[in-house]
Amino acid sequence: MKKYEIMFIVRPDLENEANKAVADTMKTVLTDKGATILEAKEMGQRELAYEIKKYKTGYYYLYVIESKDAEAISEFDRLSLISEDILRHLIIKVEK
């Protein structure tokens, strides 16, 4: 099993429920493709280092997952790039 850390930033102008819905949708994408979520953190709204799509803040989320193959990661990556609600995302493979 490979371990990954996924951090993504959601647009700040979404309502609280819509914000959580985006995070839950991404969590569902991972679990549907066979990944196990070990840790899920909502880090709250933070200031961005630089402006992204005219936003100066964003809601940060961090997931630590385990997956036997890269299918869940590639699907998460694909949907994050398509989604207009996610400003940025980063996937890191954790070495043991």
PDB file of N, CA and C in Angstrom:
ATOM      1  N   MET A   1       0.840  -1.188   0.000  1.00  0.00           N
ATOM      2  CA  MET A   1       0.000   0.000   0.000  1.00  0.00           C
ATOM      3  C   MET A   1       0.884   1.250   0.000  1.00  0.00           C
ATOM      4  N   LYS A   2       0.533   2.191  -0.852  1.00  0.00           N
ATOM      5  CA  LYS A   2       1.265   3.446  -0.939  1.00  0.00           C
ATOM      6  C   LYS A   2       0.498   4.521  -0.184  1.00  0.00           C
ATOM      7  N   LYS A   3       1.244   5.382   0.470  1.00  0.00           N
ATOM      8  CA  LYS A   3       0.646   6.432   1.281  1.00  0.00           C
ATOM      9  C   LYS A   3       0.850   7.779   0.586  1.00  0.00           C
ATOM     10  N   TYR A   4      -0.204   8.608   0.562  1.00  0.00           N
ATOM     11  CA  TYR A   4      -0.168   9.902  -0.098  1.00  0.00           C
ATOM     12  C   TYR A   4      -0.744  10.979   0.822  1.00  0.00           C
ATOM     13  N   GLU A   5      -0.247  12.198   0.648  1.00  0.00           N
ATOM     14  CA  GLU A   5      -0.849  13.373   1.265  1.00  0.00           C
ATOM     15  C   GLU A   5      -1.414  14.229   0.145  1.00  0.00           C
ATOM     16  N   ILE A   6      -2.653  14.631   0.303  1.00  0.00           N
ATOM     17  CA  ILE A   6      -3.317  15.464  -0.699  1.00  0.00           C
ATOM     18  C   ILE A   6      -3.780  16.743  -0.011  1.00  0.00           C
ATOM     19  N   MET A   7      -3.347  17.875  -0.530  1.00  0.00           N
ATOM     20  CA  MET A   7      -3.829  19.153  -0.027  1.00  0.00           C
ATOM     21  C   MET A   7      -4.506  19.879  -1.187  1.00  0.00           C
ATOM     22  N   PHE A   8      -5.651  20.449  -0.912  1.00  0.00           N
ATOM     23  CA  PHE A   8      -6.326  21.240  -1.937  1.00  0.00           C
ATOM     24  C   PHE A   8      -6.974  22.465  -1.318  1.00  0.00           C
ATOM     25  N   ILE A   9      -7.148  23.492  -2.157  1.00  0.00           N
ATOM     26  CA  ILE A   9      -7.690  24.774  -1.724  1.00  0.00           C
ATOM     27  C   ILE A   9      -8.997  25.020  -2.465  1.00  0.00           C
ATOM     28  N   VAL A  10     -10.056  25.279  -1.693  1.00  0.00           N
ATOM     29  CA  VAL A  10     -11.387  25.521  -2.247  1.00  0.00           C
ATOM     30  C   VAL A  10     -11.658  27.026  -2.253  1.00  0.00           C
ATOM     31  N   ARG A  11     -12.383  27.487  -3.257  1.00  0.00           N
ATOM     32  CA  ARG A  11     -12.728  28.913  -3.397  1.00  0.00           C
ATOM     33  C   ARG A  11     -13.342  29.466  -2.112  1.00  0.00           C
ATOM     34  N   PRO A  12     -12.990  30.684  -1.730  1.00  0.00           N
ATOM     35  CA  PRO A  12     -13.519  31.249  -0.487  1.00  0.00           C
ATOM     36  C   PRO A  12     -14.930  31.826  -0.597  1.00  0.00           C
ATOM     37  N   ASP A  13     -15.432  32.042  -1.816  1.00  0.00           N
ATOM     38  CA  ASP A  13     -16.747  32.668  -1.949  1.00  0.00           C
ATOM     39  C   ASP A  13     -17.898  31.667  -1.915  1.00  0.00           C
ATOM     40  N   LEU A  14     -17.610  30.388  -1.713  1.00  0.00           N
ATOM     41  CA  LEU A  14     -18.673  29.393  -1.575  1.00  0.00           C
ATOM     42  C   LEU A  14     -19.262  29.457  -0.173  1.00  0.00           C
ATOM     43  N   GLU A  15     -20.545  29.127  -0.066  1.00  0.00           N
ATOM     44  CA  GLU A  15     -21.150  29.044   1.260  1.00  0.00           C
ATOM     45  C   GLU A  15     -20.550  27.863   2.004  1.00  0.00           C
ATOM     46  N   ASN A  16     -20.684  27.861   3.309  1.00  0.00           N
ATOM     47  CA  ASN A  16     -20.069  26.833   4.150  1.00  0.00           C
ATOM     48  C   ASN A  16     -20.505  25.427   3.748  1.00  0.00           C
ATOM     49  N   GLU A  17     -21.801  25.250   3.466  1.00  0.00           N
ATOM     50  CA  GLU A  17     -22.310  23.918   3.087  1.00  0.00           C
ATOM     51  C   GLU A  17     -21.777  23.484   1.721  1.00  0.00           C
ATOM     52  N   ALA A  18     -21.693  24.418   0.788  1.00  0.00           N
ATOM     53  CA  ALA A  18     -21.166  24.099  -0.537  1.00  0.00           C
ATOM     54  C   ALA A  18     -19.676  23.781  -0.453  1.00  0.00           C
ATOM     55  N   ASN A  19     -18.985  24.480   0.428  1.00  0.00           N
ATOM     56  CA  ASN A  19     -17.569  24.238   0.654  1.00  0.00           C
ATOM     57  C   ASN A  19     -17.343  22.810   1.160  1.00  0.00           C
ATOM     58  N   LYS A  20     -18.118  22.408   2.149  1.00  0.00           N
ATOM     59  CA  LYS A  20     -18.012  21.051   2.692  1.00  0.00           C
ATOM     60  C   LYS A  20     -18.448  20.003   1.664  1.00  0.00           C
ATOM     61  N   ALA A  21     -19.405  20.354   0.818  1.00  0.00           N
ATOM     62  CA  ALA A  21     -19.855  19.430  -0.224  1.00  0.00           C
ATOM     63  C   ALA A  21     -18.740  19.141  -1.222  1.00  0.00           C
ATOM     64  N   VAL A  22     -17.947  20.151  -1.563  1.00  0.00           N
ATOM     65  CA  VAL A  22     -16.812  19.950  -2.467  1.00  0.00           C
ATOM     66  C   VAL A  22     -15.808  18.989  -1.824  1.00  0.00           C
ATOM     67  N   ALA A  23     -15.503  19.214  -0.542  1.00  0.00           N
ATOM     68  CA  ALA A  23     -14.556  18.344   0.166  1.00  0.00           C
ATOM     69  C   ALA A  23     -15.091  16.923   0.272  1.00  0.00           C
ATOM     70  N   ASP A  24     -16.374  16.770   0.570  1.00  0.00           N
ATOM     71  CA  ASP A  24     -16.973  15.435   0.673  1.00  0.00           C
ATOM     72  C   ASP A  24     -16.992  14.725  -0.671  1.00  0.00           C
ATOM     73  N   THR A  25     -17.233  15.470  -1.748  1.00  0.00           N
ATOM     74  CA  THR A  25     -17.219  14.886  -3.087  1.00  0.00           C
ATOM     75  C   THR A  25     -15.834  14.340  -3.415  1.00  0.00           C
ATOM     76  N   MET A  26     -14.809  15.088  -3.089  1.00  0.00           N
ATOM     77  CA  MET A  26     -13.444  14.638  -3.367  1.00  0.00           C
ATOM     78  C   MET A  26     -13.080  13.435  -2.495  1.00  0.00           C
ATOM     79  N   LYS A  27     -13.585  13.413  -1.287  1.00  0.00           N
ATOM     80  CA  LYS A  27     -13.348  12.262  -0.409  1.00  0.00           C
ATOM     81  C   LYS A  27     -14.031  11.021  -0.983  1.00  0.00           C
ATOM     82  N   THR A  28     -15.241  11.183  -1.509  1.00  0.00           N
ATOM     83  CA  THR A  28     -15.979  10.086  -2.122  1.00  0.00           C
ATOM     84  C   THR A  28     -15.269   9.552  -3.363  1.00  0.00           C
ATOM     85  N   VAL A  29     -14.687  10.456  -4.144  1.00  0.00           N
ATOM     86  CA  VAL A  29     -13.932  10.055  -5.343  1.00  0.00           C
ATOM     87  C   VAL A  29     -12.802   9.117  -4.938  1.00  0.00           C
ATOM     88  N   LEU A  30     -12.100   9.471  -3.877  1.00  0.00           N
ATOM     89  CA  LEU A  30     -10.971   8.651  -3.421  1.00  0.00           C
ATOM     90  C   LEU A  30     -11.433   7.287  -2.912  1.00  0.00           C
ATOM     91  N   THR A  31     -12.466   7.270  -2.085  1.00  0.00           N
ATOM     92  CA  THR A  31     -12.920   6.001  -1.508  1.00  0.00           C
ATOM     93  C   THR A  31     -13.577   5.094  -2.550  1.00  0.00           C
ATOM     94  N   ASP A  32     -14.252   5.686  -3.536  1.00  0.00           N
ATOM     95  CA  ASP A  32     -14.871   4.875  -4.593  1.00  0.00           C
ATOM     96  C   ASP A  32     -13.838   4.156  -5.452  1.00  0.00           C
ATOM     97  N   LYS A  33     -12.651   4.736  -5.554  1.00  0.00           N
ATOM     98  CA  LYS A  33     -11.581   4.133  -6.355  1.00  0.00           C
ATOM     99  C   LYS A  33     -10.661   3.243  -5.520  1.00  0.00           C
ATOM    100  N   GLY A  34     -11.054   2.924  -4.291  1.00  0.00           N
ATOM    101  CA  GLY A  34     -10.312   1.947  -3.493  1.00  0.00           C
ATOM    102  C   GLY A  34      -9.312   2.507  -2.509  1.00  0.00           C
ATOM    103  N   ALA A  35      -9.257   3.817  -2.339  1.00  0.00           N
ATOM    104  CA  ALA A  35      -8.325   4.406  -1.383  1.00  0.00           C
ATOM    105  C   ALA A  35      -8.940   4.407   0.017  1.00  0.00           C
ATOM    106  N   THR A  36      -8.079   4.340   1.028  1.00  0.00           N
ATOM    107  CA  THR A  36      -8.505   4.420   2.416  1.00  0.00           C
ATOM    108  C   THR A  36      -8.037   5.752   2.980  1.00  0.00           C
ATOM    109  N   ILE A  37      -8.955   6.512   3.551  1.00  0.00           N
ATOM    110  CA  ILE A  37      -8.602   7.809   4.107  1.00  0.00           C
ATOM    111  C   ILE A  37      -8.182   7.607   5.557  1.00  0.00           C
ATOM    112  N   LEU A  38      -6.922   7.888   5.844  1.00  0.00           N
ATOM    113  CA  LEU A  38      -6.377   7.717   7.186  1.00  0.00           C
ATOM    114  C   LEU A  38      -6.622   8.952   8.043  1.00  0.00           C
ATOM    115  N   GLU A  39      -6.587  10.110   7.414  1.00  0.00           N
ATOM    116  CA  GLU A  39      -6.744  11.362   8.152  1.00  0.00           C
ATOM    117  C   GLU A  39      -7.350  12.405   7.218  1.00  0.00           C
ATOM    118  N   ALA A  40      -8.297  13.167   7.725  1.00  0.00           N
ATOM    119  CA  ALA A  40      -8.908  14.252   6.954  1.00  0.00           C
ATOM    120  C   ALA A  40      -8.958  15.484   7.845  1.00  0.00           C
ATOM    121  N   LYS A  41      -8.304  16.552   7.412  1.00  0.00           N
ATOM    122  CA  LYS A  41      -8.264  17.783   8.199  1.00  0.00           C
ATOM    123  C   LYS A  41      -8.830  18.936   7.388  1.00  0.00           C
ATOM    124  N   GLU A  42      -9.721  19.675   8.023  1.00  0.00           N
ATOM    125  CA  GLU A  42     -10.173  20.938   7.456  1.00  0.00           C
ATOM    126  C   GLU A  42      -9.346  22.007   8.150  1.00  0.00           C
ATOM    127  N   MET A  43      -8.488  22.666   7.406  1.00  0.00           N
ATOM    128  CA  MET A  43      -7.546  23.608   8.003  1.00  0.00           C
ATOM    129  C   MET A  43      -8.089  25.033   8.046  1.00  0.00           C
ATOM    130  N   GLY A  44      -9.270  25.242   7.509  1.00  0.00           N
ATOM    131  CA  GLY A  44      -9.916  26.548   7.578  1.00  0.00           C
ATOM    132  C   GLY A  44      -9.475  27.504   6.487  1.00  0.00           C
ATOM    133  N   GLN A  45      -9.971  28.722   6.594  1.00  0.00           N
ATOM    134  CA  GLN A  45      -9.659  29.734   5.596  1.00  0.00           C
ATOM    135  C   GLN A  45      -8.330  30.391   5.944  1.00  0.00           C
ATOM    136  N   ARG A  46      -7.465  30.460   4.936  1.00  0.00           N
ATOM    137  CA  ARG A  46      -6.143  31.054   5.117  1.00  0.00           C
ATOM    138  C   ARG A  46      -5.831  31.969   3.942  1.00  0.00           C
ATOM    139  N   GLU A  47      -4.916  32.869   4.206  1.00  0.00           N
ATOM    140  CA  GLU A  47      -4.470  33.775   3.152  1.00  0.00           C
ATOM    141  C   GLU A  47      -3.529  33.028   2.211  1.00  0.00           C
ATOM    142  N   LEU A  48      -3.688  33.258   0.926  1.00  0.00           N
ATOM    143  CA  LEU A  48      -2.829  32.638  -0.079  1.00  0.00           C
ATOM    144  C   LEU A  48      -1.515  33.411  -0.187  1.00  0.00           C
ATOM    145  N   ALA A  49      -0.470  32.741  -0.589  1.00  0.00           N
ATOM    146  CA  ALA A  49       0.829  33.394  -0.760  1.00  0.00           C
ATOM    147  C   ALA A  49       0.782  34.398  -1.914  1.00  0.00           C
ATOM    148  N   TYR A  50      -0.033  34.101  -2.909  1.00  0.00           N
ATOM    149  CA  TYR A  50      -0.219  35.001  -4.046  1.00  0.00           C
ATOM    150  C   TYR A  50      -1.647  34.823  -4.548  1.00  0.00           C
ATOM    151  N   GLU A  51      -2.124  35.783  -5.286  1.00  0.00           N
ATOM    152  CA  GLU A  51      -3.493  35.776  -5.781  1.00  0.00           C
ATOM    153  C   GLU A  51      -3.686  34.677  -6.826  1.00  0.00           C
ATOM    154  N   ILE A  52      -4.757  33.900  -6.671  1.00  0.00           N
ATOM    155  CA  ILE A  52      -5.097  32.849  -7.632  1.00  0.00           C
ATOM    156  C   ILE A  52      -6.516  33.128  -8.112  1.00  0.00           C
ATOM    157  N   LYS A  53      -6.670  33.332  -9.401  1.00  0.00           N
ATOM    158  CA  LYS A  53      -7.976  33.619 -10.007  1.00  0.00           C
ATOM    159  C   LYS A  53      -8.709  34.745  -9.271  1.00  0.00           C
ATOM    160  N   LYS A  54      -7.972  35.776  -8.891  1.00  0.00           N
ATOM    161  CA  LYS A  54      -8.469  36.969  -8.194  1.00  0.00           C
ATOM    162  C   LYS A  54      -8.929  36.702  -6.758  1.00  0.00           C
ATOM    163  N   TYR A  55      -8.535  35.564  -6.168  1.00  0.00           N
ATOM    164  CA  TYR A  55      -8.840  35.264  -4.766  1.00  0.00           C
ATOM    165  C   TYR A  55      -7.577  35.443  -3.939  1.00  0.00           C
ATOM    166  N   LYS A  56      -7.748  36.042  -2.762  1.00  0.00           N
ATOM    167  CA  LYS A  56      -6.606  36.241  -1.860  1.00  0.00           C
ATOM    168  C   LYS A  56      -6.615  35.258  -0.693  1.00  0.00           C
ATOM    169  N   THR A  57      -7.741  34.553  -0.497  1.00  0.00           N
ATOM    170  CA  THR A  57      -7.840  33.541   0.550  1.00  0.00           C
ATOM    171  C   THR A  57      -8.466  32.279  -0.038  1.00  0.00           C
ATOM    172  N   GLY A  58      -8.416  31.201   0.732  1.00  0.00           N
ATOM    173  CA  GLY A  58      -9.026  29.949   0.310  1.00  0.00           C
ATOM    174  C   GLY A  58      -9.176  29.008   1.498  1.00  0.00           C
ATOM    175  N   TYR A  59     -10.034  28.020   1.352  1.00  0.00           N
ATOM    176  CA  TYR A  59     -10.232  27.012   2.397  1.00  0.00           C
ATOM    177  C   TYR A  59      -9.329  25.825   2.100  1.00  0.00           C
ATOM    178  N   TYR A  60      -8.478  25.501   3.056  1.00  0.00           N
ATOM    179  CA  TYR A  60      -7.493  24.436   2.893  1.00  0.00           C
ATOM    180  C   TYR A  60      -8.008  23.128   3.479  1.00  0.00           C
ATOM    181  N   TYR A  61      -7.745  22.036   2.763  1.00  0.00           N
ATOM    182  CA  TYR A  61      -8.077  20.691   3.223  1.00  0.00           C
ATOM    183  C   TYR A  61      -6.858  19.802   3.030  1.00  0.00           C
ATOM    184  N   LEU A  62      -6.661  18.868   3.968  1.00  0.00           N
ATOM    185  CA  LEU A  62      -5.552  17.927   3.885  1.00  0.00           C
ATOM    186  C   LEU A  62      -6.088  16.517   4.115  1.00  0.00           C
ATOM    187  N   TYR A  63      -5.805  15.626   3.183  1.00  0.00           N
ATOM    188  CA  TYR A  63      -6.167  14.216   3.321  1.00  0.00           C
ATOM    189  C   TYR A  63      -4.892  13.390   3.297  1.00  0.00           C
ATOM    190  N   VAL A  64      -4.806  12.428   4.208  1.00  0.00           N
ATOM    191  CA  VAL A  64      -3.738  11.432   4.181  1.00  0.00           C
ATOM    192  C   VAL A  64      -4.424  10.123   3.825  1.00  0.00           C
ATOM    193  N   ILE A  65      -3.993   9.494   2.730  1.00  0.00           N
ATOM    194  CA  ILE A  65      -4.672   8.294   2.244  1.00  0.00           C
ATOM    195  C   ILE A  65      -3.674   7.174   1.980  1.00  0.00           C
ATOM    196  N   GLU A  66      -4.216   5.977   1.877  1.00  0.00           N
ATOM    197  CA  GLU A  66      -3.461   4.807   1.441  1.00  0.00           C
ATOM    198  C   GLU A  66      -4.195   4.206   0.252  1.00  0.00           C
ATOM    199  N   SER A  67      -3.423   3.786  -0.737  1.00  0.00           N
ATOM    200  CA  SER A  67      -4.010   3.199  -1.927  1.00  0.00           C
ATOM    201  C   SER A  67      -3.063   2.154  -2.488  1.00  0.00           C
ATOM    202  N   LYS A  68      -3.623   1.076  -2.992  1.00  0.00           N
ATOM    203  CA  LYS A  68      -2.770   0.018  -3.544  1.00  0.00           C
ATOM    204  C   LYS A  68      -2.274   0.342  -4.948  1.00  0.00           C
ATOM    205  N   ASP A  69      -3.021   1.192  -5.675  1.00  0.00           N
ATOM    206  CA  ASP A  69      -2.576   1.611  -7.004  1.00  0.00           C
ATOM    207  C   ASP A  69      -2.855   3.107  -7.169  1.00  0.00           C
ATOM    208  N   ALA A  70      -2.501   3.646  -8.299  1.00  0.00           N
ATOM    209  CA  ALA A  70      -2.618   5.085  -8.521  1.00  0.00           C
ATOM    210  C   ALA A  70      -3.957   5.494  -9.129  1.00  0.00           C
ATOM    211  N   GLU A  71      -4.899   4.588  -9.228  1.00  0.00           N
ATOM    212  CA  GLU A  71      -6.179   4.904  -9.859  1.00  0.00           C
ATOM    213  C   GLU A  71      -6.927   6.009  -9.112  1.00  0.00           C
ATOM    214  N   ALA A  72      -6.977   5.920  -7.781  1.00  0.00           N
ATOM    215  CA  ALA A  72      -7.678   6.935  -6.988  1.00  0.00           C
ATOM    216  C   ALA A  72      -6.987   8.287  -7.113  1.00  0.00           C
ATOM    217  N   ILE A  73      -5.666   8.282  -7.108  1.00  0.00           N
ATOM    218  CA  ILE A  73      -4.895   9.521  -7.208  1.00  0.00           C
ATOM    219  C   ILE A  73      -5.100  10.179  -8.572  1.00  0.00           C
ATOM    220  N   SER A  74      -5.050   9.399  -9.620  1.00  0.00           N
ATOM    221  CA  SER A  74      -5.209   9.970 -10.960  1.00  0.00           C
ATOM    222  C   SER A  74      -6.623  10.514 -11.171  1.00  0.00           C
ATOM    223  N   GLU A  75      -7.624   9.847 -10.600  1.00  0.00           N
ATOM    224  CA  GLU A  75      -9.004  10.339 -10.713  1.00  0.00           C
ATOM    225  C   GLU A  75      -9.181  11.631  -9.919  1.00  0.00           C
ATOM    226  N   PHE A  76      -8.600  11.690  -8.709  1.00  0.00           N
ATOM    227  CA  PHE A  76      -8.646  12.916  -7.910  1.00  0.00           C
ATOM    228  C   PHE A  76      -7.984  14.065  -8.669  1.00  0.00           C
ATOM    229  N   ASP A  77      -6.823  13.792  -9.249  1.00  0.00           N
ATOM    230  CA  ASP A  77      -6.081  14.802 -10.007  1.00  0.00           C
ATOM    231  C   ASP A  77      -6.908  15.301 -11.191  1.00  0.00           C
ATOM    232  N   ARG A  78      -7.516  14.390 -11.912  1.00  0.00           N
ATOM    233  CA  ARG A  78      -8.321  14.749 -13.083  1.00  0.00           C
ATOM    234  C   ARG A  78      -9.500  15.636 -12.692  1.00  0.00           C
ATOM    235  N   LEU A  79     -10.227  15.236 -11.641  1.00  0.00           N
ATOM    236  CA  LEU A  79     -11.406  15.999 -11.230  1.00  0.00           C
ATOM    237  C   LEU A  79     -11.041  17.343 -10.602  1.00  0.00           C
ATOM    238  N   SER A  80      -9.895  17.406  -9.933  1.00  0.00           N
ATOM    239  CA  SER A  80      -9.448  18.675  -9.350  1.00  0.00           C
ATOM    240  C   SER A  80      -9.103  19.687 -10.429  1.00  0.00           C
ATOM    241  N   LEU A  81      -8.528  19.204 -11.517  1.00  0.00           N
ATOM    242  CA  LEU A  81      -8.191  20.101 -12.617  1.00  0.00           C
ATOM    243  C   LEU A  81      -9.444  20.612 -13.334  1.00  0.00           C
ATOM    244  N   ILE A  82     -10.480  19.797 -13.379  1.00  0.00           N
ATOM    245  CA  ILE A  82     -11.735  20.174 -14.047  1.00  0.00           C
ATOM    246  C   ILE A  82     -12.570  21.123 -13.182  1.00  0.00           C
ATOM    247  N   SER A  83     -12.578  20.887 -11.872  1.00  0.00           N
ATOM    248  CA  SER A  83     -13.445  21.623 -10.958  1.00  0.00           C
ATOM    249  C   SER A  83     -13.093  23.107 -10.896  1.00  0.00           C
ATOM    250  N   GLU A  84     -14.105  23.950 -10.998  1.00  0.00           N
ATOM    251  CA  GLU A  84     -13.907  25.380 -10.859  1.00  0.00           C
ATOM    252  C   GLU A  84     -13.876  25.796  -9.393  1.00  0.00           C
ATOM    253  N   ASP A  85     -14.302  24.908  -8.487  1.00  0.00           N
ATOM    254  CA  ASP A  85     -14.338  25.219  -7.061  1.00  0.00           C
ATOM    255  C   ASP A  85     -12.987  25.005  -6.381  1.00  0.00           C
ATOM    256  N   ILE A  86     -12.111  24.222  -6.987  1.00  0.00           N
ATOM    257  CA  ILE A  86     -10.792  23.958  -6.409  1.00  0.00           C
ATOM    258  C   ILE A  86      -9.775  24.856  -7.104  1.00  0.00           C
ATOM    259  N   LEU A  87      -9.120  25.706  -6.303  1.00  0.00           N
ATOM    260  CA  LEU A  87      -8.145  26.643  -6.856  1.00  0.00           C
ATOM    261  C   LEU A  87      -6.823  25.952  -7.168  1.00  0.00           C
ATOM    262  N   ARG A  88      -6.323  25.150  -6.231  1.00  0.00           N
ATOM    263  CA  ARG A  88      -5.055  24.435  -6.396  1.00  0.00           C
ATOM    264  C   ARG A  88      -5.127  23.112  -5.643  1.00  0.00           C
ATOM    265  N   HIS A  89      -4.307  22.163  -6.077  1.00  0.00           N
ATOM    266  CA  HIS A  89      -4.178  20.914  -5.342  1.00  0.00           C
ATOM    267  C   HIS A  89      -2.748  20.408  -5.467  1.00  0.00           C
ATOM    268  N   LEU A  90      -2.345  19.604  -4.489  1.00  0.00           N
ATOM    269  CA  LEU A  90      -0.999  19.057  -4.460  1.00  0.00           C
ATOM    270  C   LEU A  90      -1.083  17.638  -3.925  1.00  0.00           C
ATOM    271  N   ILE A  91      -0.449  16.702  -4.638  1.00  0.00           N
ATOM    272  CA  ILE A  91      -0.436  15.301  -4.226  1.00  0.00           C
ATOM    273  C   ILE A  91       1.019  14.913  -4.006  1.00  0.00           C
ATOM    274  N   ILE A  92       1.297  14.402  -2.803  1.00  0.00           N
ATOM    275  CA  ILE A  92       2.658  14.002  -2.452  1.00  0.00           C
ATOM    276  C   ILE A  92       2.650  12.549  -2.016  1.00  0.00           C
ATOM    277  N   LYS A  93       3.561  11.755  -2.571  1.00  0.00           N
ATOM    278  CA  LYS A  93       3.715  10.369  -2.135  1.00  0.00           C
ATOM    279  C   LYS A  93       4.632  10.369  -0.920  1.00  0.00           C
ATOM    280  N   VAL A  94       4.166   9.795   0.185  1.00  0.00           N
ATOM    281  CA  VAL A  94       4.922   9.766   1.420  1.00  0.00           C
ATOM    282  C   VAL A  94       5.831   8.544   1.418  1.00  0.00           C
ATOM    283  N   GLU A  95       7.110   8.789   1.593  1.00  0.00           N
ATOM    284  CA  GLU A  95       8.082   7.691   1.667  1.00  0.00           C
ATOM    285  C   GLU A  95       8.075   7.114   3.070  1.00  0.00           C
ATOM    286  N   LYS A  96       8.284   5.814   3.170  1.00  0.00           N
ATOM    287  CA  LYS A  96       8.245   5.160   4.486  1.00  0.00           C
ATOM    288  C   LYS A  96       9.533   5.314   5.222  1.00  0.00           C
TER     289      LYS A  96
END
